[in-house]
């Protein structure tokens, strides 16, 4: 019968539905049997976009083994809270109360009446060094899963946005994941001759800058940005922007006091650039390291404006910086860079600040869709 081919998917930490969109994009025949999240605003957005999916507004550790068994799922998709593992967090790992729900899921895995065939987990870079990962891997091996781990960024798939994330793909039965992968957990880098992305991007490790003095770091950063802009396999930012005539741009321009205070810290990109830094939940609120800003005026250049700023009065400095017409990416543009389809939208009740926050906590739909195709292709 037809029904046997439908994958029953449990979506944990469902947020605004990034995993659900990735499933749709992967074109795997599926039904999301339940989505679970505790964030009420995220759940409003999820419900707005997937009104017919069963959405449980409860803590994951509050779901019993019996309730999990009743859902009878083939696939678990999850993106547990990343704060316990982030570089800027305290890295309390399993001691962090926010890890409790994740440990509950891992504890239940061996006890489920029907083990899920597939598991996909997304988290920040840093999770691969955690005790939480050790515990998960041990449990998966004991349950007979083949596991593949990788660090992947959207830039590997031609999207001009860095968002390096840890992914774990697990498949029940001790069989290998898809025929073209080897036992070696480190994916082979694509051969330099082919420009198409291999199903597994190369393992990416950014150089650690611990020993670099700040000048060297700045030079390396500038070089890296230049290299990224010359990588023609990555699309240009302008492919992801909203039509400018639809925008009330005034509300997106950076105000003079922000420009004066943070000009040197901004990551400035132009529409023709092929790079932007990771958008975090603080975008639009905090300036440093939360995401790139867009230069709208092409008649002048950053290189022209910045070197002489120090010699200017405050007023002249503001004038010069305003010439660049720097603006924040709109939430829709951030969503575009994160691979959300045009059909995705926010309910009107969700403020711009909340939209940035929710997107910053979400994931790149295109990357997860590719990994799901790889994992679920039978």
CSV table of C-alpha atoms in Angstrom, one decimal:
chain,number,residue,atom,x,y,z
A,1,UNK,CA,0.0,0.0,0.0
A,2,UNK,CA,1.0,3.6,-0.6
A,3,UNK,CA,1.2,4.4,3.1
A,4,UNK,CA,4.3,2.2,3.8
A,5,UNK,CA,6.4,4.7,1.8
A,6,UNK,CA,5.5,7.7,3.9
A,7,UNK,CA,8.2,8.6,6.5
A,8,UNK,CA,6.7,9.4,9.8
A,9,UNK,CA,8.8,12.3,11.2
A,10,UNK,CA,9.1,13.6,14.8
A,11,UNK,CA,10.4,17.2,14.8
A,12,UNK,CA,11.9,18.2,18.1
A,13,UNK,CA,12.9,21.8,19.0
A,14,UNK,CA,10.9,22.7,16.0
A,15,UNK,CA,11.3,26.5,16.2
A,16,UNK,CA,9.9,28.3,13.2
A,17,UNK,CA,9.9,25.1,11.1
A,18,UNK,CA,13.3,25.0,9.4
A,19,UNK,CA,13.5,21.2,9.6
A,20,UNK,CA,9.9,20.9,8.2
A,21,UNK,CA,10.8,23.1,5.2
A,22,UNK,CA,14.0,21.1,4.6
A,23,UNK,CA,11.9,17.9,4.5
A,24,UNK,CA,9.6,19.5,1.9
A,25,UNK,CA,12.6,20.7,-0.1
A,26,UNK,CA,14.2,17.2,0.0
A,27,UNK,CA,11.1,15.8,-1.7
A,28,UNK,CA,11.1,12.8,0.5
A,29,UNK,CA,7.6,11.4,1.1
A,30,UNK,CA,6.9,12.4,4.7
A,31,UNK,CA,4.4,13.2,7.4
A,32,UNK,CA,5.4,15.3,10.4
A,33,UNK,CA,3.6,13.4,13.1
A,34,UNK,CA,4.4,16.0,15.8
A,35,UNK,CA,6.5,19.1,16.2
A,36,UNK,CA,7.6,20.1,19.7
A,37,UNK,CA,8.8,23.4,21.0
A,38,UNK,CA,8.5,25.4,24.2
A,39,UNK,CA,8.9,28.9,22.6
A,40,UNK,CA,5.4,30.3,22.2
A,41,UNK,CA,6.4,33.0,19.6
A,42,UNK,CA,8.2,30.4,17.5
A,43,UNK,CA,5.1,28.1,17.8
A,44,UNK,CA,2.9,31.0,16.5
A,45,UNK,CA,5.1,31.2,13.4
A,46,UNK,CA,5.2,27.4,12.9
A,47,UNK,CA,1.4,27.2,13.2
A,48,UNK,CA,1.0,30.1,10.8
A,49,UNK,CA,3.0,28.2,8.1
A,50,UNK,CA,2.0,24.6,9.0
A,51,UNK,CA,-1.5,24.9,10.3
A,52,UNK,CA,-2.3,21.2,9.9
A,53,UNK,CA,0.7,19.8,11.7
A,54,UNK,CA,0.3,18.6,15.3
A,55,UNK,CA,2.3,21.1,17.4
A,56,UNK,CA,3.0,20.3,21.0
A,57,UNK,CA,3.8,23.4,23.1
A,58,UNK,CA,5.6,21.6,25.9
A,59,UNK,CA,9.0,20.7,27.3
A,60,UNK,CA,10.5,17.7,25.7
A,61,UNK,CA,11.5,16.2,29.0
A,62,UNK,CA,7.8,16.3,29.9
A,63,UNK,CA,7.0,13.8,27.1
A,64,UNK,CA,6.8,10.2,28.4
A,65,UNK,CA,8.1,7.1,26.8
A,66,UNK,CA,4.5,6.0,26.3
A,67,UNK,CA,3.7,9.2,24.4
A,68,UNK,CA,6.7,8.9,22.2
A,69,UNK,CA,5.8,5.3,21.4
A,70,UNK,CA,2.2,6.3,20.4
A,71,UNK,CA,3.7,8.7,17.8
A,72,UNK,CA,5.4,5.7,16.1
A,73,UNK,CA,8.0,7.7,14.1
A,74,UNK,CA,10.6,6.5,11.6
A,75,UNK,CA,12.7,9.7,11.7
A,76,UNK,CA,13.8,12.1,14.5
A,77,UNK,CA,15.0,15.6,13.4
A,78,UNK,CA,16.4,17.8,16.1
A,79,UNK,CA,18.2,21.0,16.7
A,80,UNK,CA,18.8,21.1,20.5
A,81,UNK,CA,19.6,24.3,22.3
A,82,UNK,CA,23.0,25.4,21.3
A,83,UNK,CA,23.9,27.7,24.2
A,84,UNK,CA,25.5,25.1,26.3
A,85,UNK,CA,28.1,24.5,23.6
A,86,UNK,CA,28.7,27.9,21.9
A,87,UNK,CA,32.1,29.6,22.0
A,88,UNK,CA,30.7,32.7,23.7
A,89,UNK,CA,28.6,30.7,26.2
A,90,UNK,CA,29.9,29.2,29.5
A,91,UNK,CA,30.2,25.8,27.7
A,92,UNK,CA,28.6,24.1,30.7
A,93,UNK,CA,27.7,21.3,28.4
A,94,UNK,CA,25.7,18.5,30.1
A,95,UNK,CA,25.7,20.5,33.4
A,96,UNK,CA,23.6,23.1,31.7
A,97,UNK,CA,19.9,22.8,32.5
A,98,UNK,CA,19.1,23.5,28.8
A,99,UNK,CA,20.7,20.1,28.0
A,100,UNK,CA,18.2,18.2,30.1
A,101,UNK,CA,15.6,17.8,27.3
A,102,UNK,CA,18.3,16.4,25.0
A,103,UNK,CA,19.6,13.9,27.5
A,104,UNK,CA,16.0,12.8,28.0
A,105,UNK,CA,15.6,12.0,24.3
A,106,UNK,CA,18.9,10.1,24.3
A,107,UNK,CA,17.9,8.2,27.4
A,108,UNK,CA,14.6,7.1,25.7
A,109,UNK,CA,16.1,6.0,22.5
A,110,UNK,CA,17.1,2.4,23.6
A,111,UNK,CA,13.7,2.0,25.3
A,112,UNK,CA,11.4,2.9,22.4
A,113,UNK,CA,9.2,0.1,21.2
A,114,UNK,CA,10.1,0.9,17.6
A,115,UNK,CA,13.5,2.5,17.1
A,116,UNK,CA,13.6,5.3,14.5
A,117,UNK,CA,15.4,4.3,11.3
A,118,UNK,CA,17.0,7.8,10.8
A,119,UNK,CA,18.1,10.6,13.1
A,120,UNK,CA,19.4,14.0,12.0
A,121,UNK,CA,20.8,16.4,14.6
A,122,UNK,CA,22.0,20.0,14.0
A,123,UNK,CA,24.0,22.0,16.4
A,124,UNK,CA,26.8,24.7,16.7
A,125,UNK,CA,30.4,24.0,16.0
A,126,UNK,CA,31.7,23.1,19.4
A,127,UNK,CA,29.1,20.4,20.0
A,128,UNK,CA,31.6,17.9,18.5
A,129,UNK,CA,33.8,18.4,21.5
A,130,UNK,CA,31.1,18.0,24.1
A,131,UNK,CA,30.2,15.3,26.6
A,132,UNK,CA,26.6,15.5,25.3
A,133,UNK,CA,27.9,14.3,21.9
A,134,UNK,CA,30.0,11.5,23.6
A,135,UNK,CA,26.9,10.3,25.4
A,136,UNK,CA,24.8,10.4,22.2
A,137,UNK,CA,27.4,8.5,20.2
A,138,UNK,CA,27.8,5.8,22.8
A,139,UNK,CA,24.0,5.4,22.9
A,140,UNK,CA,23.7,5.3,19.1
A,141,UNK,CA,26.4,2.7,18.8
A,142,UNK,CA,24.8,0.5,21.5
A,143,UNK,CA,21.5,0.7,19.5
A,144,UNK,CA,23.1,-0.3,16.3
A,145,UNK,CA,23.2,3.0,14.3
A,146,UNK,CA,25.8,3.9,11.7
A,147,UNK,CA,26.8,7.5,12.3
A,148,UNK,CA,28.3,10.2,10.1
A,149,UNK,CA,29.3,13.6,11.5
A,150,UNK,CA,30.3,16.7,9.6
A,151,UNK,CA,30.7,20.5,9.8
A,152,UNK,CA,28.9,22.1,6.9
A,153,UNK,CA,28.3,25.8,5.9
A,154,UNK,CA,25.8,27.1,3.3
A,155,UNK,CA,28.7,28.4,1.3
A,156,UNK,CA,29.5,24.8,0.4
A,157,UNK,CA,26.2,24.8,-1.5
A,158,UNK,CA,26.7,28.2,-3.2
A,159,UNK,CA,24.8,30.3,-0.7
A,160,UNK,CA,26.7,33.6,0.2
A,161,UNK,CA,26.2,33.2,4.0
A,162,UNK,CA,28.6,31.6,6.5
A,163,UNK,CA,26.8,29.4,9.0
A,164,UNK,CA,29.2,26.6,10.0
A,165,UNK,CA,27.2,24.0,11.9
A,166,UNK,CA,27.7,20.5,13.2
A,167,UNK,CA,25.5,17.7,11.8
A,168,UNK,CA,25.1,14.2,12.8
A,169,UNK,CA,23.3,11.7,10.5
A,170,UNK,CA,22.5,8.3,11.9
A,171,UNK,CA,20.9,5.3,10.3
A,172,UNK,CA,19.7,2.1,12.0
A,173,UNK,CA,21.1,-1.3,11.2
A,174,UNK,CA,24.8,-0.8,11.0
A,175,UNK,CA,24.5,-0.4,7.3
A,176,UNK,CA,26.5,2.5,5.8
A,177,UNK,CA,24.7,5.8,5.1
A,178,UNK,CA,24.1,5.9,1.3
A,179,UNK,CA,26.3,3.8,-1.0
A,180,UNK,CA,28.7,6.6,-1.9
A,181,UNK,CA,30.0,7.2,1.6
A,182,UNK,CA,32.9,5.5,3.1
A,183,UNK,CA,33.4,4.2,6.6
A,184,UNK,CA,35.6,7.1,7.3
A,185,UNK,CA,33.6,9.8,9.2
A,186,UNK,CA,35.5,12.6,7.5
A,187,UNK,CA,33.9,13.2,4.1
A,188,UNK,CA,36.3,13.4,1.2
A,189,UNK,CA,36.9,16.9,-0.2
A,190,UNK,CA,35.4,17.4,-3.6
A,191,UNK,CA,38.0,17.1,-6.4
A,192,UNK,CA,39.3,20.4,-7.4
A,193,UNK,CA,38.3,19.8,-11.0
A,194,UNK,CA,34.6,19.6,-10.5
A,195,UNK,CA,32.8,22.8,-9.5
A,196,UNK,CA,29.6,21.0,-8.4
A,197,UNK,CA,29.4,20.5,-4.6
A,198,UNK,CA,29.9,16.9,-3.6
A,199,UNK,CA,27.2,15.5,-1.4
A,200,UNK,CA,29.5,15.8,1.5
A,201,UNK,CA,31.4,19.1,1.7
A,202,UNK,CA,35.0,18.9,2.9
A,203,UNK,CA,35.6,18.9,6.7
A,204,UNK,CA,36.0,22.6,7.4
A,205,UNK,CA,38.2,23.8,10.2
A,206,UNK,CA,38.7,27.5,10.5
A,207,UNK,CA,42.3,28.3,11.6
A,208,UNK,CA,42.5,29.2,15.3
A,209,UNK,CA,43.7,32.7,15.9
A,210,UNK,CA,44.9,32.2,19.4
A,211,UNK,CA,48.5,33.1,18.7
A,212,UNK,CA,47.8,35.9,16.2
A,213,UNK,CA,48.3,39.5,17.2
A,214,UNK,CA,45.3,41.6,16.2
A,215,UNK,CA,46.9,43.1,13.2
A,216,UNK,CA,47.7,39.7,11.7
A,217,UNK,CA,44.2,38.6,12.4
A,218,UNK,CA,42.7,41.6,10.6
A,219,UNK,CA,45.0,41.0,7.6
A,220,UNK,CA,43.9,37.3,7.5
A,221,UNK,CA,40.2,38.3,7.8
A,222,UNK,CA,40.6,40.8,4.9
A,223,UNK,CA,42.3,38.2,2.8
A,224,UNK,CA,39.6,35.6,3.7
A,225,UNK,CA,36.8,38.1,2.7
A,226,UNK,CA,38.6,38.8,-0.6
A,227,UNK,CA,38.9,35.1,-1.4
A,228,UNK,CA,35.3,34.5,-0.6
A,229,UNK,CA,34.2,37.2,-3.0
A,230,UNK,CA,36.2,35.6,-5.8
A,231,UNK,CA,34.6,32.2,-5.3
A,232,UNK,CA,32.3,32.1,-8.4
A,233,UNK,CA,30.6,28.9,-7.3
A,234,UNK,CA,28.8,31.0,-4.7
A,235,UNK,CA,25.9,33.2,-5.7
A,236,UNK,CA,25.9,37.0,-5.2
A,237,UNK,CA,24.0,38.6,-2.3
A,238,UNK,CA,21.8,40.5,-4.8
A,239,UNK,CA,20.1,37.2,-5.7
A,240,UNK,CA,18.7,37.1,-2.2
A,241,UNK,CA,17.5,40.7,-1.7
A,242,UNK,CA,13.9,41.9,-1.8
A,243,UNK,CA,12.9,44.2,-4.6
A,244,UNK,CA,14.0,47.6,-3.3
A,245,UNK,CA,10.7,49.3,-4.4
A,246,UNK,CA,8.8,47.0,-1.9
A,247,UNK,CA,10.9,48.2,1.0
A,248,UNK,CA,10.5,51.0,3.4
A,249,UNK,CA,14.2,51.4,3.7
A,250,UNK,CA,14.2,54.2,6.2
A,251,UNK,CA,13.6,51.8,9.1
A,252,UNK,CA,16.5,49.6,8.0
A,253,UNK,CA,19.3,52.2,7.7
A,254,UNK,CA,21.8,52.2,10.5
A,255,UNK,CA,21.3,55.4,12.6
A,256,UNK,CA,24.2,57.9,13.0
A,257,UNK,CA,24.9,57.0,16.6
A,258,UNK,CA,25.4,53.3,15.7
A,259,UNK,CA,27.6,54.3,12.7
A,260,UNK,CA,29.8,56.6,14.9
A,261,UNK,CA,30.2,54.0,17.6
A,262,UNK,CA,30.6,50.8,15.6
A,263,UNK,CA,31.7,51.7,12.1
A,264,UNK,CA,35.0,49.9,12.4
A,265,UNK,CA,33.4,46.7,13.7
A,266,UNK,CA,30.7,46.4,11.0
A,267,UNK,CA,30.9,43.6,8.4
A,268,UNK,CA,30.0,45.5,5.3
A,269,UNK,CA,28.9,43.7,2.1
A,270,UNK,CA,27.7,45.0,-1.3
A,271,UNK,CA,25.0,43.4,-3.4
A,272,UNK,CA,27.7,41.9,-5.7
A,273,UNK,CA,29.5,40.2,-2.8
A,274,UNK,CA,29.5,36.4,-2.5
A,275,UNK,CA,29.8,36.4,1.3
A,276,UNK,CA,28.1,37.5,4.5
A,277,UNK,CA,28.7,36.5,8.1
A,278,UNK,CA,26.3,34.3,10.2
A,279,UNK,CA,23.1,36.1,11.3
A,280,UNK,CA,22.6,35.5,15.0
A,281,UNK,CA,19.6,36.2,17.2
A,282,UNK,CA,21.0,39.5,18.2
A,283,UNK,CA,20.9,40.9,14.7
A,284,UNK,CA,19.4,44.4,14.4
A,285,UNK,CA,19.9,44.9,18.2
A,286,UNK,CA,23.6,44.3,18.8
A,287,UNK,CA,26.1,45.3,16.2
A,288,UNK,CA,29.3,43.3,16.5
A,289,UNK,CA,29.4,39.8,15.1
A,290,UNK,CA,25.6,39.4,14.7
A,291,UNK,CA,25.5,39.6,10.9
A,292,UNK,CA,26.6,41.6,7.9
A,293,UNK,CA,25.2,45.0,6.9
A,294,UNK,CA,24.5,46.0,3.3
A,295,UNK,CA,26.1,49.0,1.5
A,296,UNK,CA,23.4,50.5,-0.7
A,297,UNK,CA,25.3,53.3,-2.3
A,298,UNK,CA,27.7,52.1,-5.0
A,299,UNK,CA,29.1,55.5,-5.9
A,300,UNK,CA,31.6,55.4,-3.0
A,301,UNK,CA,33.6,52.7,-1.4
A,302,UNK,CA,34.4,51.6,2.1
A,303,UNK,CA,38.1,51.8,1.2
A,304,UNK,CA,37.5,55.4,0.2
A,305,UNK,CA,35.6,56.4,3.4
A,306,UNK,CA,37.3,54.5,6.2
A,307,UNK,CA,41.1,55.3,6.1
A,308,UNK,CA,40.5,59.1,6.6
A,309,UNK,CA,37.8,58.9,9.3
A,310,UNK,CA,40.1,59.4,12.2
A,311,UNK,CA,41.1,62.9,11.0
A,312,UNK,CA,37.4,64.0,10.7
A,313,UNK,CA,35.2,65.8,13.2
A,314,UNK,CA,32.3,63.8,14.5
A,315,UNK,CA,29.9,65.6,12.1
A,316,UNK,CA,32.1,65.0,9.0
A,317,UNK,CA,32.5,61.3,10.1
A,318,UNK,CA,28.7,60.9,10.3
A,319,UNK,CA,28.3,62.5,6.8
A,320,UNK,CA,30.9,60.3,5.3
A,321,UNK,CA,29.5,57.1,6.8
A,322,UNK,CA,25.9,58.1,5.8
A,323,UNK,CA,27.1,58.3,2.2
A,324,UNK,CA,27.6,54.6,2.2
A,325,UNK,CA,23.9,54.1,2.9
A,326,UNK,CA,24.4,51.1,5.2
A,327,UNK,CA,21.3,49.1,6.1
A,328,UNK,CA,20.4,46.0,7.9
A,329,UNK,CA,19.2,43.0,5.8
A,330,UNK,CA,15.4,42.7,6.3
A,331,UNK,CA,14.1,39.6,8.0
A,332,UNK,CA,12.8,38.4,4.6
A,333,UNK,CA,16.3,38.7,3.2
A,334,UNK,CA,17.8,36.8,6.1
A,335,UNK,CA,15.2,34.1,5.6
A,336,UNK,CA,16.2,34.0,1.9
A,337,UNK,CA,19.9,33.6,2.8
A,338,UNK,CA,18.9,30.8,5.2
A,339,UNK,CA,17.0,28.9,2.4
A,340,UNK,CA,13.4,29.5,3.5
A,341,UNK,CA,11.1,29.4,0.5
A,342,UNK,CA,9.0,32.4,-0.6
A,343,UNK,CA,5.9,30.7,0.9
A,344,UNK,CA,7.4,31.1,4.4
A,345,UNK,CA,6.0,34.1,6.3
A,346,UNK,CA,5.7,35.6,9.8
A,347,UNK,CA,2.3,36.4,11.3
A,348,UNK,CA,1.7,40.1,11.7
A,349,UNK,CA,1.9,39.8,15.5
A,350,UNK,CA,5.6,39.0,15.4
A,351,UNK,CA,7.8,42.1,15.7
A,352,UNK,CA,10.9,42.7,13.5
A,353,UNK,CA,13.1,42.2,16.5
A,354,UNK,CA,11.4,38.9,17.2
A,355,UNK,CA,11.7,37.9,13.6
A,356,UNK,CA,15.5,38.4,13.7
A,357,UNK,CA,15.7,36.5,16.9
A,358,UNK,CA,13.7,33.5,15.6
A,359,UNK,CA,15.7,33.4,12.4
A,360,UNK,CA,19.0,33.5,14.3
A,361,UNK,CA,17.9,30.5,16.3
A,362,UNK,CA,16.9,28.6,13.1
A,363,UNK,CA,18.9,26.7,10.6
A,364,UNK,CA,19.8,26.7,6.9
A,365,UNK,CA,17.0,24.9,5.1
A,366,UNK,CA,19.0,24.2,1.9
A,367,UNK,CA,21.9,22.5,3.8
A,368,UNK,CA,19.5,20.3,5.9
A,369,UNK,CA,17.5,19.4,2.8
A,370,UNK,CA,20.7,18.2,1.1
A,371,UNK,CA,21.7,16.2,4.1
A,372,UNK,CA,18.2,14.7,4.4
A,373,UNK,CA,18.3,13.6,0.7
A,374,UNK,CA,21.6,11.9,1.5
A,375,UNK,CA,20.3,10.3,4.7
A,376,UNK,CA,16.9,9.2,3.6
A,377,UNK,CA,17.6,8.1,0.0
A,378,UNK,CA,17.0,4.4,0.3
